Amino acid sequence: MNNIIQYSSHIDNSNTSKSLLSLERFSFEQQIDFDYNSSILNLSQTKRLFSLIDSPILISSKTTLPTLTVIPSIFLIRLKNEAQQRGLDLHDIRLSGGAASFVLDPTGDLAFRDLDFLISVNDVTTELNWSIIKQAVFASLPLSNQENQHLCTEIYTDKMIRIINEYDRWCLISLRNADGRNLELKFVEHMKRQYQFSVDSFQILLDPLLNFFYLTRKFHSNSIHFPTIIVLSSYGNFSEALQHLHYRLIDVKTPEELRGGGLLKYCDLIARGFHPTNHIQMKDLQRYMCSRFFIDFRDSLTQEQVLFKYVTSHFGTDYDVRYRFLRCLYDVISTDSVWLSGFERICFLRTISTMSSSIMPLKLTSNVKPLLQSTCIYSSKKSFPSCNSTTKYSSISSLSNSKHQTPSVPSSNTLIKSSSSSSSEKAANLVLLPSSPMTSLSLEQIDIFVQIVNSLRTELFPKLNNFLSSMFTIRLHTLHKWIFNIKRKSNKIKTNSMSSSSSTSKPSSNYQTNCCYQQSPYGNNVGQYSLIPTAHHHHHQQQLVNNNVQSISPTSLSLIYGNQQQQQQQQTNSSNILQTRYQNEQINDKTSNSLTPVITNGQQQSMINPSTTLTTSANFRRNFNACAKPPYSYISLITMAIQLSANRMCTLAEIYQFIMDSFPYYRQNQQRWQNSIRHSLSFNDCFVKVPRSPDRPGKGSYWALHQEATNMFENGCYLRRQKRFKCNKRLEHDRDSNNNNRRNGINNSLDKSTTSTGSGQRSPISSASDKSCDDQLLLMQQQQRSIYMQQQQQQQQQQQSLESPDSRNLQVPALATNVDVKQLKQEQCDFNQMSFDPHTFPNYSPFAINTLIMHQGFGDNPAALNAYYASQLPQTAFVSSSSSDYYHHSAMYASQPTTL
DNA sequence: GACTGTTTACGTGTGA
DNA sequence: TCACACGTAAACAGTC
């Protein structure tokens, strides 16, 4: 308690006792251990703090009202007094976050953004206190006309948030600064998480300093009469946190409490030279932060906005750090977002990639390596209803080798089908550029661009059209026309420049398109629009007007709608999409979010205003509890656990453990959700039970994904499935035998109701309907299959005998007959063409009870199991899946004669 | 006895 | 409105 004694020696007794009392009441969860968790600022730190809170900050307005010059120290003293006059006690004012770290940092060059102040309040839940807080804040601003205080809410605030739930009771008023250094005032009754990483966990108690200022405004930096200033760390161990700051280390406690923004902060620290204290743990943390980011910021528009806001407000003109930040974020998302929707991930990666080039000044873009390099699979059924979900698209790298600055294309979603990989690299690079709204094409580049497009048009455009018309309802002629316009403008510009004409001609180009544009969240840059899918196939007459005769870029052209009405209609459509999405989110998460009234600046706006929609989104994010229920179904969670396991199969306990490790929500009420997990495993045909091998005794079986159920979640999108996976053509006798086996204590991998409706509404009637399979057809198919299998076995035997005279096939008797390979091939083709459902033939399923029991020894030996299945199954029996290598029939393919 | 697995019943939200 | 996907509870039986 020595700290307190020193601290109190400079303050009068009444203030001291009050401050001590305040410290105890400052209900930031943990008990404060002053010996272990606090320190005192030294001289240089104190001077730095003085300088920081005694330097003016410009609070800018959103309108024409004057910019206010605010000195934090004076402002805080006034705020305290104003609140006190209104009957509200504000105490324990602390400087926190990056600014506090800046004060403590011995180098003094640690970057920080906002000035965050924590102010303790007894009760923020009442409307009266909330009203007093707002009044006090705006009364403390140096406004000449106090009658306009109510306008300040809109004009001088960047954010105004009130969080009240079981974890948090606090409110925030953020006074906006044009440079992004906002004055953030958090009035806290209770806050569960006050920091993200150890290095920003410091809180400097300002009460003695404010008292000092209050007593004497004659402070000089060379004064020797400094008050003692205490600094705490909510990290739990002050010295450790300080060491992390000194050595630029990243550490975190209770990462499950981190919110989505933690990922950005983490990448920010990495970009500034920080390093994880534990790389292994940090890998898990990265995975968690990725998951959390995409839970908190679910739609791509919000993600883009969050990222853009962070980038613009945290890096200023430090493009090097900015690029490193984006690079780090890109890498983390690429490698650690294991259970995100493939579509979400690629969208966000593209956003990062685009931002890495578009935000940079033109002179730097040529030096910036495009981030988007990987080939990714799209699954866009949800987001783009018009897209054929069965088609996979890949995006390839941008013009990484080009010496020219990256040209822009009309859409940020220029992709080609995977099948077009045979197209020349030139073509792929051409159409897969990340959109760069800030860049423009030079004349030479336009020439090159047009030439390439023309030369590849016949090869490329049909594929492009397939994709674009299905996903964004862009027609081929639109692209043709766009190219034509570019070329025409290019010629015109050439003509103009050759004639040295300085006339400001503004050629306009009209073309029809039924795509929908929306203003880019990138803010004020003219002509930045992003392409979003349309909800309806409405046709807008859009006009592109080129205002810049020096350079032309489709994305730098101003977009003008034919009339205002159409514009409004389009905005309505766009916002309706988002609105519906957020409404769904609210519904989905209603069980996990307590009532949390949130107030933001744009709340009074019309519902069809996109900004309101975004506000709604932001509100939703803020409501999100740290331990909220993840948006994944139990089937999704099980699938994740299985797919992420080494052998593509897990025991029940391993599934439990995975879920609890991954999602803190499931560390509670275990009996309830684990019962549901067991129910899901048993009930759903997509999960199959694989018996343990004798050399691996233990409780319970392994659970694997059914071979054909590996892509239930649309290439990684673990949200609600469009269609439930069913095995509804199983033979009646198989069901009966399974039941008998179960009664006899034999594990049966297919022991599931074949007629499940997804609910408990299964009835004998419905079962009977499913039992009414066409037995004759099945019998025919089975006979055909038997013939084929016999031939297949003969072929394989022949192949094995050729490869290895000593090889044995214990399952198949040696039939050393010469097979007419041409006939076999023909029969194989015939077999391939017949309608064949592997589930119709449970005896041939790798998960059939007979198969598994007979070959239990393969249970834990994927290679042996593969080989066996390969020997037993035709190529077409199961579609090979890249995501299920465990059951990939590679051995069978290898055994196929290649000279057929 | 705890765990694992199956089944039934019922409720809710979603989308056609 | 209805079928379906999903969640929850509970009873029951088998396994370790």
Tab-separated table of C-alpha atoms in Angstrom, chain A residues 309-487:
chain	number	residue	atom	x	y	z
A	309	LYS	CA	-12.505	2.277	-40.778
A	310	TYR	CA	-9.752	0.608	-38.868
A	311	VAL	CA	-7.232	1.106	-41.626
A	312	THR	CA	-8.034	4.728	-42.190
A	313	SER	CA	-8.108	5.628	-38.547
A	314	HIS	CA	-5.090	3.725	-37.301
A	315	PHE	CA	-2.360	4.137	-39.840
A	316	GLY	CA	-2.595	7.609	-41.211
A	317	THR	CA	-0.016	7.996	-43.918
A	318	ASP	CA	2.143	5.181	-42.667
A	319	TYR	CA	1.605	3.030	-45.720
A	320	ASP	CA	4.280	0.586	-44.789
A	321	VAL	CA	2.620	-0.363	-41.525
A	322	ARG	CA	-0.734	-0.311	-43.235
A	323	TYR	CA	0.418	-2.791	-45.805
A	324	ARG	CA	2.019	-5.026	-43.206
A	325	PHE	CA	-1.226	-4.942	-41.293
A	326	LEU	CA	-3.220	-6.018	-44.319
A	327	ARG	CA	-0.641	-8.618	-45.184
A	328	CYS	CA	-0.831	-10.077	-41.709
A	329	LEU	CA	-4.615	-10.020	-41.704
A	330	TYR	CA	-4.667	-11.724	-45.061
A	331	ASP	CA	-2.349	-14.450	-43.887
A	332	VAL	CA	-4.264	-15.074	-40.717
A	333	ILE	CA	-7.589	-15.269	-42.508
A	334	SER	CA	-6.096	-17.534	-45.139
A	335	THR	CA	-4.564	-19.992	-42.770
A	336	ASP	CA	-6.615	-19.907	-39.634
A	337	SER	CA	-10.204	-19.348	-40.629
A	338	VAL	CA	-10.883	-23.038	-40.626
A	339	TRP	CA	-14.619	-23.139	-40.348
A	340	LEU	CA	-15.683	-20.009	-42.076
A	341	SER	CA	-17.851	-20.043	-45.078
A	342	GLY	CA	-15.647	-20.348	-48.095
A	343	PHE	CA	-17.548	-17.534	-49.636
A	344	GLU	CA	-17.182	-15.255	-46.645
A	345	ARG	CA	-13.514	-15.940	-46.517
A	346	ILE	CA	-12.780	-15.255	-50.135
A	347	CYS	CA	-14.903	-12.137	-50.078
A	348	PHE	CA	-12.984	-10.807	-47.149
A	349	LEU	CA	-9.665	-11.813	-48.628
A	350	ARG	CA	-10.573	-9.942	-51.744
A	351	THR	CA	-11.522	-6.954	-49.668
A	352	ILE	CA	-8.146	-7.022	-47.981
A	353	SER	CA	-6.372	-7.477	-51.252
A	354	THR	CA	-8.274	-4.675	-52.849
A	355	MET	CA	-7.620	-2.423	-49.948
A	356	SER	CA	-3.946	-3.173	-50.013
A	357	SER	CA	-3.720	-1.697	-53.451
A	358	SER	CA	-6.558	0.778	-53.587
A	359	ILE	CA	-5.804	2.679	-50.441
A	360	MET	CA	-2.190	3.138	-51.286
A	361	PRO	CA	-1.212	6.184	-53.232
A	362	LEU	CA	-0.712	5.441	-56.872
A	363	LYS	CA	2.996	5.884	-56.639
A	364	LEU	CA	3.135	3.045	-54.190
A	365	THR	CA	0.771	0.575	-55.784
A	366	SER	CA	3.371	-0.698	-58.152
A	367	ASN	CA	5.462	-1.719	-55.201
A	368	VAL	CA	2.679	-3.444	-53.424
A	369	LYS	CA	2.432	-7.113	-53.957
A	370	PRO	CA	-1.164	-8.128	-54.473
A	371	LEU	CA	-2.350	-10.211	-51.598
A	372	LEU	CA	-4.864	-12.335	-53.371
A	373	GLN	CA	-2.975	-15.333	-54.563
A	374	SER	CA	-4.851	-18.381	-53.619
A	375	THR	CA	-7.410	-20.343	-55.480
A	376	CYS	CA	-10.554	-20.446	-53.488
A	377	ILE	CA	-13.846	-22.178	-53.819
A	378	TYR	CA	-17.028	-20.226	-53.818
A	379	SER	CA	-20.245	-21.297	-52.334
A	380	SER	CA	-22.737	-18.605	-52.749
A	381	LYS	CA	-26.118	-20.127	-52.677
A	382	LYS	CA	-27.183	-18.113	-49.716
A	383	SER	CA	-25.770	-14.844	-50.721
A	384	PHE	CA	-26.523	-15.043	-54.392
A	385	PRO	CA	-29.710	-16.881	-55.014
A	386	SER	CA	-29.313	-16.727	-58.721
A	387	CYS	CA	-26.030	-18.532	-58.662
A	388	ASN	CA	-25.865	-22.168	-59.432
A	389	SER	CA	-24.481	-23.475	-56.226
A	390	THR	CA	-23.113	-26.584	-57.794
A	391	THR	CA	-20.656	-24.641	-59.850
A	392	LYS	CA	-17.326	-23.948	-58.330
A	393	TYR	CA	-15.427	-20.886	-59.205
A	394	SER	CA	-11.881	-20.105	-58.546
A	395	SER	CA	-10.127	-16.847	-58.347
A	396	ILE	CA	-6.605	-16.578	-59.443
A	397	SER	CA	-3.974	-14.057	-58.690
A	398	SER	CA	-4.042	-10.582	-59.961
A	399	LEU	CA	-1.570	-9.021	-62.251
A	400	SER	CA	1.282	-9.708	-59.977
A	401	ASN	CA	3.825	-9.734	-62.697
A	402	SER	CA	2.658	-6.702	-64.454
A	403	LYS	CA	4.903	-3.743	-64.436
A	404	HIS	CA	1.949	-1.517	-64.921
A	405	GLN	CA	-0.234	-0.331	-62.196
A	406	THR	CA	-3.212	-2.480	-61.663
A	407	PRO	CA	-6.044	-1.531	-63.938
A	408	SER	CA	-9.554	-1.613	-62.737
A	409	VAL	CA	-12.397	-3.665	-63.952
A	410	PRO	CA	-16.043	-2.894	-63.540
A	411	SER	CA	-16.688	-5.468	-60.942
A	412	SER	CA	-14.710	-6.628	-58.003
A	413	ASN	CA	-16.134	-10.017	-58.629
A	414	THR	CA	-14.462	-10.958	-61.825
A	415	LEU	CA	-13.939	-14.637	-61.755
A	416	ILE	CA	-13.745	-17.519	-64.080
A	417	LYS	CA	-14.762	-21.073	-63.640
A	418	SER	CA	-12.317	-23.593	-62.428
A	419	SER	CA	-12.773	-25.463	-65.616
A	420	SER	CA	-11.234	-22.606	-67.473
A	421	SER	CA	-7.883	-23.268	-65.967
A	422	SER	CA	-6.786	-24.204	-69.409
A	423	SER	CA	-7.148	-20.602	-70.390
A	424	SER	CA	-3.951	-18.824	-70.692
A	425	GLU	CA	-2.448	-17.289	-67.628
A	426	LYS	CA	-2.693	-14.039	-69.400
A	427	ALA	CA	-6.417	-14.329	-69.614
A	428	ALA	CA	-6.769	-15.440	-66.064
A	429	ASN	CA	-4.698	-12.593	-64.815
A	430	LEU	CA	-6.629	-10.221	-66.911
A	431	VAL	CA	-10.034	-10.979	-65.574
A	432	LEU	CA	-9.112	-11.723	-62.024
A	433	LEU	CA	-7.840	-8.408	-60.963
A	434	PRO	CA	-8.825	-7.136	-57.616
A	435	SER	CA	-10.778	-4.019	-58.191
A	436	SER	CA	-8.815	-0.919	-57.533
A	437	PRO	CA	-11.136	1.996	-57.286
A	438	MET	CA	-8.360	4.489	-56.821
A	439	THR	CA	-6.323	3.554	-59.824
A	440	SER	CA	-6.792	4.538	-63.396
A	441	LEU	CA	-5.575	3.217	-66.657
A	442	SER	CA	-3.036	4.995	-68.682
A	443	LEU	CA	-3.491	5.160	-72.416
A	444	GLU	CA	-0.935	2.472	-72.994
A	445	GLN	CA	-2.580	0.287	-70.439
A	446	ILE	CA	-5.931	0.751	-72.043
A	447	ASP	CA	-4.449	-0.306	-75.335
A	448	ILE	CA	-2.881	-3.374	-73.806
A	449	PHE	CA	-6.031	-4.157	-71.940
A	450	VAL	CA	-8.276	-3.864	-74.952
A	451	GLN	CA	-5.938	-5.887	-77.105
A	452	ILE	CA	-5.781	-8.671	-74.606
A	453	VAL	CA	-9.495	-8.713	-74.129
A	454	ASN	CA	-10.151	-8.771	-77.815
A	455	SER	CA	-7.669	-11.515	-78.417
A	456	LEU	CA	-9.118	-13.684	-75.722
A	457	ARG	CA	-12.712	-12.741	-76.060
A	458	THR	CA	-13.799	-15.849	-77.841
A	459	GLU	CA	-12.199	-18.080	-75.285
A	460	LEU	CA	-12.868	-16.169	-72.186
A	461	PHE	CA	-16.151	-14.404	-72.489
A	462	PRO	CA	-18.405	-17.442	-72.684
A	463	LYS	CA	-17.002	-18.575	-69.379
A	464	LEU	CA	-17.194	-15.135	-67.944
A	465	ASN	CA	-20.723	-14.809	-69.096
A	466	ASN	CA	-21.696	-18.084	-67.518
A	467	PHE	CA	-20.492	-16.924	-64.220
A	468	LEU	CA	-21.438	-13.307	-64.253
A	469	SER	CA	-24.880	-13.794	-65.658
A	470	SER	CA	-25.682	-16.324	-63.019
A	471	MET	CA	-24.196	-14.532	-60.093
A	472	PHE	CA	-24.631	-10.893	-60.792
A	473	THR	CA	-26.979	-10.933	-63.751
A	474	ILE	CA	-24.536	-9.026	-65.833
A	475	ARG	CA	-24.977	-9.727	-69.479
A	476	LEU	CA	-22.257	-10.378	-71.878
A	477	HIS	CA	-23.094	-7.397	-74.001
A	478	THR	CA	-22.476	-5.199	-71.007
A	479	LEU	CA	-18.893	-6.269	-70.872
A	480	HIS	CA	-18.571	-5.951	-74.606
A	481	LYS	CA	-20.003	-2.509	-74.467
A	482	TRP	CA	-17.779	-1.564	-71.623
A	483	ILE	CA	-14.738	-2.615	-73.577
A	484	PHE	CA	-16.054	-0.786	-76.570
A	485	ASN	CA	-16.538	2.389	-74.603
A	486	ILE	CA	-13.085	2.175	-73.145
A	487	LYS	CA	-11.609	1.772	-76.548
